[in-house]
PDB file of C-alpha atoms in Angstrom:
ATOM      1  CA  UNK A1306     -29.891  11.715-164.307  1.00 55.00           C
ATOM      2  CA  UNK A1307     -26.866  13.561-164.910  1.00 77.00           C
ATOM      3  CA  UNK A1308     -26.328  13.319-168.389  1.00 92.00           C
ATOM      4  CA  UNK A1309     -23.801  12.005-171.074  1.00 95.00           C
ATOM      5  CA  UNK A1310     -20.442  14.021-170.264  1.00 96.00           C
ATOM      6  CA  UNK A1311     -17.508  14.111-172.530  1.00 97.00           C
ATOM      7  CA  UNK A1312     -14.149  15.043-171.680  1.00 97.00           C
ATOM      8  CA  UNK A1313     -12.145  17.394-173.003  1.00 97.00           C
ATOM      9  CA  UNK A1314     -14.413  19.910-174.358  1.00 96.00           C
ATOM     10  CA  UNK A1315     -11.887  21.035-176.564  1.00 97.00           C
ATOM     11  CA  UNK A1316      -8.710  19.796-178.048  1.00 98.00           C
ATOM     12  CA  UNK A1317      -6.114  21.682-180.347  1.00 98.00           C
ATOM     13  CA  UNK A1318      -3.530  19.232-181.193  1.00 98.00           C
ATOM     14  CA  UNK A1319      -0.995  19.538-183.852  1.00 97.00           C
ATOM     15  CA  UNK A1320      -0.732  16.935-187.072  1.00 97.00           C
ATOM     16  CA  UNK A1321       0.649  13.780-186.078  1.00 97.00           C
ATOM     17  CA  UNK A1322      -0.142  13.923-182.337  1.00 98.00           C
ATOM     18  CA  UNK A1323      -2.009  11.540-180.562  1.00 98.00           C
ATOM     19  CA  UNK A1324      -5.403  12.474-178.996  1.00 98.00           C
ATOM     20  CA  UNK A1325      -7.705  10.629-176.506  1.00 98.00           C
ATOM     21  CA  UNK A1326     -11.414  11.866-175.612  1.00 98.00           C
ATOM     22  CA  UNK A1327     -13.443   9.982-172.753  1.00 98.00           C
ATOM     23  CA  UNK A1328     -17.191   9.622-172.434  1.00 98.00           C
ATOM     24  CA  UNK A1329     -19.343   8.708-169.495  1.00 97.00           C
ATOM     25  CA  UNK A1330     -22.533   7.626-170.844  1.00 96.00           C
ATOM     26  CA  UNK A1331     -26.047   7.855-168.272  1.00 94.00           C
ATOM     27  CA  UNK A1332     -25.058   5.247-165.581  1.00 91.00           C
ATOM     28  CA  UNK A1333     -27.946   2.626-166.242  1.00 88.00           C
ATOM     29  CA  UNK A1334     -27.207   2.648-170.406  1.00 92.00           C
ATOM     30  CA  UNK A1335     -25.741  -0.110-171.441  1.00 91.00           C
ATOM     31  CA  UNK A1336     -25.702   1.173-175.328  1.00 93.00           C
ATOM     32  CA  UNK A1337     -22.907   3.697-176.067  1.00 95.00           C
ATOM     33  CA  UNK A1338     -22.117   5.437-179.673  1.00 95.00           C
ATOM     34  CA  UNK A1339     -19.601   7.558-181.319  1.00 96.00           C
ATOM     35  CA  UNK A1340     -20.555  10.028-184.067  1.00 96.00           C
ATOM     36  CA  UNK A1341     -18.080  12.564-185.840  1.00 96.00           C
ATOM     37  CA  UNK A1342     -19.872  15.878-186.978  1.00 95.00           C
ATOM     38  CA  UNK A1343     -17.696  18.130-189.592  1.00 94.00           C
ATOM     39  CA  UNK A1344     -18.616  21.625-190.266  1.00 89.00           C
ATOM     40  CA  UNK A1345     -21.964  22.048-192.055  1.00 86.00           C
ATOM     41  CA  UNK A1346     -22.781  18.361-191.704  1.00 91.00           C
ATOM     42  CA  UNK A1347     -25.028  16.107-189.785  1.00 93.00           C
ATOM     43  CA  UNK A1348     -23.376  13.531-187.465  1.00 94.00           C
ATOM     44  CA  UNK A1349     -21.782  10.290-188.821  1.00 94.00           C
ATOM     45  CA  UNK A1350     -21.965   6.927-187.188  1.00 93.00           C
ATOM     46  CA  UNK A1351     -18.649   5.867-186.053  1.00 95.00           C
ATOM     47  CA  UNK A1352     -18.839   3.212-183.948  1.00 94.00           C
ATOM     48  CA  UNK A1353     -21.126   1.062-181.415  1.00 92.00           C
ATOM     49  CA  UNK A1354     -20.632  -0.802-177.686  1.00 93.00           C
ATOM     50  CA  UNK A1355     -23.341  -2.902-176.307  1.00 91.00           C
ATOM     51  CA  UNK A1356     -21.748  -3.309-172.471  1.00 91.00           C
ATOM     52  CA  UNK A1357     -18.022  -3.575-173.390  1.00 91.00           C
ATOM     53  CA  UNK A1358     -18.176  -5.228-176.747  1.00 91.00           C
ATOM     54  CA  UNK A1359     -17.694  -3.423-179.373  1.00 90.00           C
ATOM     55  CA  UNK A1360     -20.437  -4.758-182.137  1.00 89.00           C
ATOM     56  CA  UNK A1361     -20.400  -2.222-185.191  1.00 87.00           C
ATOM     57  CA  UNK A1362     -17.676   0.048-186.592  1.00 88.00           C
ATOM     58  CA  UNK A1363     -18.317   2.449-189.631  1.00 88.00           C
ATOM     59  CA  UNK A1364     -15.640   2.245-192.479  1.00 83.00           C
ATOM     60  CA  UNK A1365     -15.138   6.003-191.484  1.00 82.00           C
ATOM     61  CA  UNK A1366     -13.167   4.119-188.498  1.00 84.00           C
ATOM     62  CA  UNK A1367      -9.803   3.931-190.133  1.00 89.00           C
ATOM     63  CA  UNK A1368      -6.808   1.875-188.276  1.00 92.00           C
ATOM     64  CA  UNK A1369      -5.598   5.462-186.729  1.00 95.00           C
ATOM     65  CA  UNK A1370      -9.166   5.336-184.617  1.00 96.00           C
ATOM     66  CA  UNK A1371      -9.592   3.349-181.653  1.00 95.00           C
ATOM     67  CA  UNK A1372     -12.196   2.794-179.043  1.00 96.00           C
ATOM     68  CA  UNK A1373     -12.675   1.205-176.082  1.00 96.00           C
ATOM     69  CA  UNK A1374     -15.151   0.628-173.281  1.00 96.00           C
ATOM     70  CA  UNK A1375     -13.253  -1.557-170.798  1.00 91.00           C
ATOM     71  CA  UNK A1376     -15.586  -1.984-168.293  1.00 87.00           C
ATOM     72  CA  UNK A1377     -19.174  -1.399-169.883  1.00 85.00           C
ATOM     73  CA  UNK A1378     -19.335   1.831-168.444  1.00 90.00           C
ATOM     74  CA  UNK A1379     -17.165   4.722-169.931  1.00 96.00           C
ATOM     75  CA  UNK A1380     -15.216   4.887-173.447  1.00 97.00           C
ATOM     76  CA  UNK A1381     -12.540   6.308-174.844  1.00 97.00           C
ATOM     77  CA  UNK A1382     -11.958   7.337-178.445  1.00 97.00           C
ATOM     78  CA  UNK A1383      -8.154   7.635-179.342  1.00 97.00           C
ATOM     79  CA  UNK A1384      -6.764   8.968-182.630  1.00 97.00           C
ATOM     80  CA  UNK A1385      -3.287   8.097-183.494  1.00 97.00           C
ATOM     81  CA  UNK A1386      -1.102  10.318-185.788  1.00 97.00           C
ATOM     82  CA  UNK A1387      -3.948  12.812-186.520  1.00 97.00           C
ATOM     83  CA  UNK A1388      -4.268  14.561-189.476  1.00 96.00           C
ATOM     84  CA  UNK A1389      -6.163  17.734-190.598  1.00 96.00           C
ATOM     85  CA  UNK A1390      -9.043  15.933-191.749  1.00 95.00           C
ATOM     86  CA  UNK A1391      -9.679  14.734-188.291  1.00 96.00           C
ATOM     87  CA  UNK A1392     -10.927  18.108-187.316  1.00 97.00           C
ATOM     88  CA  UNK A1393     -14.402  17.943-186.092  1.00 96.00           C
ATOM     89  CA  UNK A1394     -16.932  17.278-183.340  1.00 96.00           C
ATOM     90  CA  UNK A1395     -16.594  14.016-181.912  1.00 97.00           C
ATOM     91  CA  UNK A1396     -19.993  13.343-180.082  1.00 97.00           C
ATOM     92  CA  UNK A1397     -20.867  10.455-177.693  1.00 97.00           C
ATOM     93  CA  UNK A1398     -24.347   9.111-177.201  1.00 95.00           C
ATOM     94  CA  UNK A1399     -25.916   6.655-174.868  1.00 94.00           C
ATOM     95  CA  UNK A1400     -29.157   4.497-174.575  1.00 92.00           C
ATOM     96  CA  UNK A1401     -31.085   1.693-172.686  1.00 86.00           C
ATOM     97  CA  UNK A1402     -33.054  -0.678-174.987  1.00 72.00           C
ATOM     98  CA  UNK A1403     -34.518   0.873-177.976  1.00 72.00           C
ATOM     99  CA  UNK A1404     -33.315   3.696-180.296  1.00 72.00           C
ATOM    100  CA  UNK A1405     -33.644   6.689-177.754  1.00 84.00           C
ATOM    101  CA  UNK A1406     -30.234   8.261-178.140  1.00 91.00           C
ATOM    102  CA  UNK A1407     -28.817  11.003-175.234  1.00 93.00           C
ATOM    103  CA  UNK A1408     -26.059  12.909-176.829  1.00 95.00           C
ATOM    104  CA  UNK A1409     -23.288  14.602-174.802  1.00 95.00           C
ATOM    105  CA  UNK A1410     -22.044  17.903-175.342  1.00 94.00           C
ATOM    106  CA  UNK A1411     -19.147  16.775-177.923  1.00 96.00           C
ATOM    107  CA  UNK A1412     -15.725  17.187-178.042  1.00 97.00           C
ATOM    108  CA  UNK A1413     -14.329  19.751-180.550  1.00 96.00           C
ATOM    109  CA  UNK A1414     -11.083  18.516-182.064  1.00 98.00           C
ATOM    110  CA  UNK A1415      -8.581  20.820-184.190  1.00 98.00           C
ATOM    111  CA  UNK A1416      -5.556  19.627-185.885  1.00 98.00           C
ATOM    112  CA  UNK A1417      -3.268  22.362-186.631  1.00 96.00           C
TER     113      UNK A1417
ATOM    114  CA  UNK B 223     -28.484   1.784-196.754  1.00 75.00           C
ATOM    115  CA  UNK B 224     -30.445   4.869-195.440  1.00 83.00           C
ATOM    116  CA  UNK B 225     -30.419   8.401-196.681  1.00 92.00           C
ATOM    117  CA  UNK B 226     -31.587  11.719-194.989  1.00 96.00           C
ATOM    118  CA  UNK B 227     -32.482  14.443-196.919  1.00 97.00           C
ATOM    119  CA  UNK B 228     -33.107  17.948-195.505  1.00 97.00           C
ATOM    120  CA  UNK B 229     -33.490  20.318-198.817  1.00 96.00           C
ATOM    121  CA  UNK B 230     -33.662  23.682-196.447  1.00 96.00           C
ATOM    122  CA  UNK B 231     -30.318  24.933-195.423  1.00 96.00           C
ATOM    123  CA  UNK B 232     -31.632  27.652-193.450  1.00 97.00           C
ATOM    124  CA  UNK B 233     -35.109  29.393-192.944  1.00 97.00           C
ATOM    125  CA  UNK B 234     -36.348  31.914-190.626  1.00 97.00           C
ATOM    126  CA  UNK B 235     -39.704  32.653-189.063  1.00 98.00           C
ATOM    127  CA  UNK B 236     -41.130  35.322-187.088  1.00 98.00           C
ATOM    128  CA  UNK B 237     -41.628  35.090-183.225  1.00 97.00           C
ATOM    129  CA  UNK B 238     -44.898  33.190-182.725  1.00 97.00           C
ATOM    130  CA  UNK B 239     -45.591  31.823-186.090  1.00 98.00           C
ATOM    131  CA  UNK B 240     -45.526  28.428-187.495  1.00 98.00           C
ATOM    132  CA  UNK B 241     -42.842  27.264-189.617  1.00 98.00           C
ATOM    133  CA  UNK B 242     -42.290  23.601-191.362  1.00 98.00           C
ATOM    134  CA  UNK B 243     -39.316  21.982-191.985  1.00 98.00           C
ATOM    135  CA  UNK B 244     -38.959  19.170-194.694  1.00 98.00           C
ATOM    136  CA  UNK B 245     -37.063  16.318-194.703  1.00 98.00           C
ATOM    137  CA  UNK B 246     -37.115  12.814-196.783  1.00 98.00           C
ATOM    138  CA  UNK B 247     -35.368   9.579-196.470  1.00 96.00           C
ATOM    139  CA  UNK B 248     -35.051   6.223-198.034  1.00 94.00           C
ATOM    140  CA  UNK B 249     -34.937   3.192-196.603  1.00 88.00           C
ATOM    141  CA  UNK B 250     -35.331  -0.683-197.184  1.00 85.00           C
ATOM    142  CA  UNK B 251     -36.427  -1.420-193.786  1.00 83.00           C
ATOM    143  CA  UNK B 252     -39.507  -2.277-192.714  1.00 81.00           C
ATOM    144  CA  UNK B 253     -38.880  -1.510-188.923  1.00 84.00           C
ATOM    145  CA  UNK B 254     -37.455   2.238-188.429  1.00 90.00           C
ATOM    146  CA  UNK B 255     -37.465   5.224-186.846  1.00 92.00           C
ATOM    147  CA  UNK B 256     -37.767   8.852-187.734  1.00 95.00           C
ATOM    148  CA  UNK B 257     -36.531  11.622-185.075  1.00 96.00           C
ATOM    149  CA  UNK B 258     -35.727  15.430-185.173  1.00 97.00           C
ATOM    150  CA  UNK B 259     -33.057  16.654-183.375  1.00 97.00           C
ATOM    151  CA  UNK B 260     -32.290  20.104-182.236  1.00 96.00           C
ATOM    152  CA  UNK B 261     -28.852  21.380-181.733  1.00 94.00           C
ATOM    153  CA  UNK B 262     -28.620  25.085-180.741  1.00 92.00           C
ATOM    154  CA  UNK B 263     -25.538  27.109-180.962  1.00 86.00           C
ATOM    155  CA  UNK B 264     -22.476  25.390-178.795  1.00 79.00           C
ATOM    156  CA  UNK B 265     -24.844  23.147-177.127  1.00 82.00           C
ATOM    157  CA  UNK B 266     -25.486  19.832-177.270  1.00 88.00           C
ATOM    158  CA  UNK B 267     -28.410  17.776-179.414  1.00 92.00           C
ATOM    159  CA  UNK B 268     -31.208  17.083-178.017  1.00 93.00           C
ATOM    160  CA  UNK B 269     -34.409  15.061-179.004  1.00 93.00           C
ATOM    161  CA  UNK B 270     -37.327  17.007-180.377  1.00 96.00           C
ATOM    162  CA  UNK B 271     -39.607  14.154-181.540  1.00 95.00           C
ATOM    163  CA  UNK B 272     -39.952  10.963-182.551  1.00 94.00           C
ATOM    164  CA  UNK B 273     -42.152   8.723-184.686  1.00 94.00           C
ATOM    165  CA  UNK B 274     -42.181   4.720-185.117  1.00 91.00           C
ATOM    166  CA  UNK B 275     -42.676   4.135-189.015  1.00 90.00           C
ATOM    167  CA  UNK B 276     -45.130   1.617-187.964  1.00 89.00           C
ATOM    168  CA  UNK B 277     -47.544   4.037-186.012  1.00 89.00           C
ATOM    169  CA  UNK B 278     -49.693   5.792-188.533  1.00 86.00           C
ATOM    170  CA  UNK B 279     -50.776   8.374-185.985  1.00 92.00           C
ATOM    171  CA  UNK B 280     -48.353  11.822-186.143  1.00 94.00           C
ATOM    172  CA  UNK B 281     -46.265  12.509-183.079  1.00 94.00           C
ATOM    173  CA  UNK B 282     -46.739  15.781-181.356  1.00 94.00           C
ATOM    174  CA  UNK B 283     -44.879  17.185-178.492  1.00 93.00           C
ATOM    175  CA  UNK B 284     -46.517  20.271-177.463  1.00 95.00           C
ATOM    176  CA  UNK B 285     -45.398  22.762-179.987  1.00 97.00           C
ATOM    177  CA  UNK B 286     -43.821  20.598-182.125  1.00 97.00           C
ATOM    178  CA  UNK B 287     -45.879  17.983-184.337  1.00 97.00           C
ATOM    179  CA  UNK B 288     -44.565  15.764-187.699  1.00 97.00           C
ATOM    180  CA  UNK B 289     -46.237  15.350-191.005  1.00 97.00           C
ATOM    181  CA  UNK B 290     -45.370  11.586-191.302  1.00 96.00           C
ATOM    182  CA  UNK B 291     -46.339  10.371-194.965  1.00 95.00           C
ATOM    183  CA  UNK B 292     -44.758   6.798-195.068  1.00 93.00           C
ATOM    184  CA  UNK B 293     -45.478   6.227-198.912  1.00 93.00           C
ATOM    185  CA  UNK B 294     -43.985   9.507-199.605  1.00 95.00           C
ATOM    186  CA  UNK B 295     -40.818   8.796-197.312  1.00 95.00           C
ATOM    187  CA  UNK B 296     -41.362  12.323-195.995  1.00 96.00           C
ATOM    188  CA  UNK B 297     -41.156  13.618-192.571  1.00 97.00           C
ATOM    189  CA  UNK B 298     -41.780  17.211-191.823  1.00 98.00           C
ATOM    190  CA  UNK B 299     -41.708  19.061-188.606  1.00 98.00           C
ATOM    191  CA  UNK B 300     -44.368  21.734-187.723  1.00 98.00           C
ATOM    192  CA  UNK B 301     -43.123  24.218-184.782  1.00 98.00           C
ATOM    193  CA  UNK B 302     -45.990  26.510-183.547  1.00 98.00           C
ATOM    194  CA  UNK B 303     -45.655  29.608-181.916  1.00 98.00           C
ATOM    195  CA  UNK B 304     -42.086  30.005-182.423  1.00 98.00           C
ATOM    196  CA  UNK B 305     -39.995  31.290-179.664  1.00 97.00           C
ATOM    197  CA  UNK B 306     -36.405  32.806-179.634  1.00 96.00           C
ATOM    198  CA  UNK B 307     -35.095  29.685-177.794  1.00 95.00           C
ATOM    199  CA  UNK B 308     -36.050  27.592-181.113  1.00 97.00           C
ATOM    200  CA  UNK B 309     -33.272  29.375-182.739  1.00 97.00           C
ATOM    201  CA  UNK B 310     -30.862  26.348-183.469  1.00 97.00           C
ATOM    202  CA  UNK B 311     -29.810  24.244-186.567  1.00 96.00           C
ATOM    203  CA  UNK B 312     -32.923  21.169-186.913  1.00 98.00           C
ATOM    204  CA  UNK B 313     -31.513  17.442-187.675  1.00 97.00           C
ATOM    205  CA  UNK B 314     -34.114  14.947-188.858  1.00 98.00           C
ATOM    206  CA  UNK B 315     -32.732  11.232-188.762  1.00 96.00           C
ATOM    207  CA  UNK B 316     -33.559   7.810-189.242  1.00 94.00           C
ATOM    208  CA  UNK B 317     -32.796   4.995-187.611  1.00 91.00           C
ATOM    209  CA  UNK B 318     -33.164   1.127-187.976  1.00 81.00           C
ATOM    210  CA  UNK B 319     -32.238  -1.626-185.516  1.00 73.00           C
ATOM    211  CA  UNK B 320     -29.345  -3.487-187.396  1.00 65.00           C
ATOM    212  CA  UNK B 321     -27.218  -5.997-185.080  1.00 61.00           C
ATOM    213  CA  UNK B 322     -28.984  -4.530-182.155  1.00 69.00           C
ATOM    214  CA  UNK B 323     -27.875  -1.232-182.548  1.00 75.00           C
ATOM    215  CA  UNK B 324     -29.979   1.619-183.643  1.00 80.00           C
ATOM    216  CA  UNK B 325     -27.511   3.840-185.736  1.00 85.00           C
ATOM    217  CA  UNK B 326     -28.705   7.048-186.536  1.00 91.00           C
ATOM    218  CA  UNK B 327     -28.662   8.565-190.177  1.00 93.00           C
ATOM    219  CA  UNK B 328     -28.632  12.162-190.105  1.00 95.00           C
ATOM    220  CA  UNK B 329     -29.603  14.601-192.811  1.00 96.00           C
ATOM    221  CA  UNK B 330     -27.389  17.915-193.020  1.00 95.00           C
ATOM    222  CA  UNK B 331     -29.628  19.956-191.173  1.00 97.00           C
ATOM    223  CA  UNK B 332     -31.733  23.156-191.371  1.00 98.00           C
ATOM    224  CA  UNK B 333     -30.523  26.298-190.035  1.00 97.00           C
ATOM    225  CA  UNK B 334     -33.599  28.054-188.196  1.00 98.00           C
ATOM    226  CA  UNK B 335     -33.736  31.582-187.143  1.00 97.00           C
ATOM    227  CA  UNK B 336     -36.364  33.143-184.860  1.00 97.00           C
ATOM    228  CA  UNK B 337     -36.736  36.819-185.487  1.00 97.00           C
ATOM    229  CA  UNK B 338     -38.074  38.829-182.934  1.00 95.00           C
TER     230      UNK B 338
END
C-alpha cells in the first residue's frame, strides 16, 4: 500500500497562469476527493469522484476550476487564470466504501 | 449543513501528561461519523480516531480516546502519556453520506505543542 501521492508538492505561479495538479489514489480505492486548505483553516471540500464520475462539486469550485478522473484512477485538478486568492494547499484523499479517507501530502500553490 | 467548532486555537502539554482537545458539532443528520485528524508540521493529514454516531461506546486507539456526548453534540479527544511526536495540528471533522460520498466538514483546528 503506497498511499495517496500528489504532484507537484509545491507550485509557484504568476497571476493569470493556468496550473494543473495530479493525484494518484491508493490503487483499490474507487472514491477520490479534492479539498482546499488555506492558512489557519481546516480543509474545505471541493469535489468528489466515484470511479470516473464526478458526483459532487462544492460552490467553492468556481468556473475556473475543473477536475477530471478519466479512467477512474488518477485525477487532475486544473485552475485557469489563477488569482492570488487561489493560494492554498490542495489536498487529495481517497477511500473505498465508507468514510475512511486517506489523505495525500498536498500540493502547495502560491500565486504571485 | 454541518458545522464543526474547535474553540481552542492552541494548547500545550508537558510530555507524559494528559490533554483534552474540545470539539462541538452541529448536524441534522441521523447517520454520521466523527473524526480526529492529526496534521504534523509540513506533513500529511492522518486519521487518529473515528466514531460512528450510532455507537454509544467511546472509541479508543492506544493513547487516544474520545468522549462522545451525542445529545450535547460534543466530541473531545483525550491524549494520554503525551509524546513529542504528538505535536501537530489536530482537526475535528464530521461526515455523513450524501449522494454516496462522505464529505468531511472540518473545524479550524487546535495546534498542540508537547513540551519536553
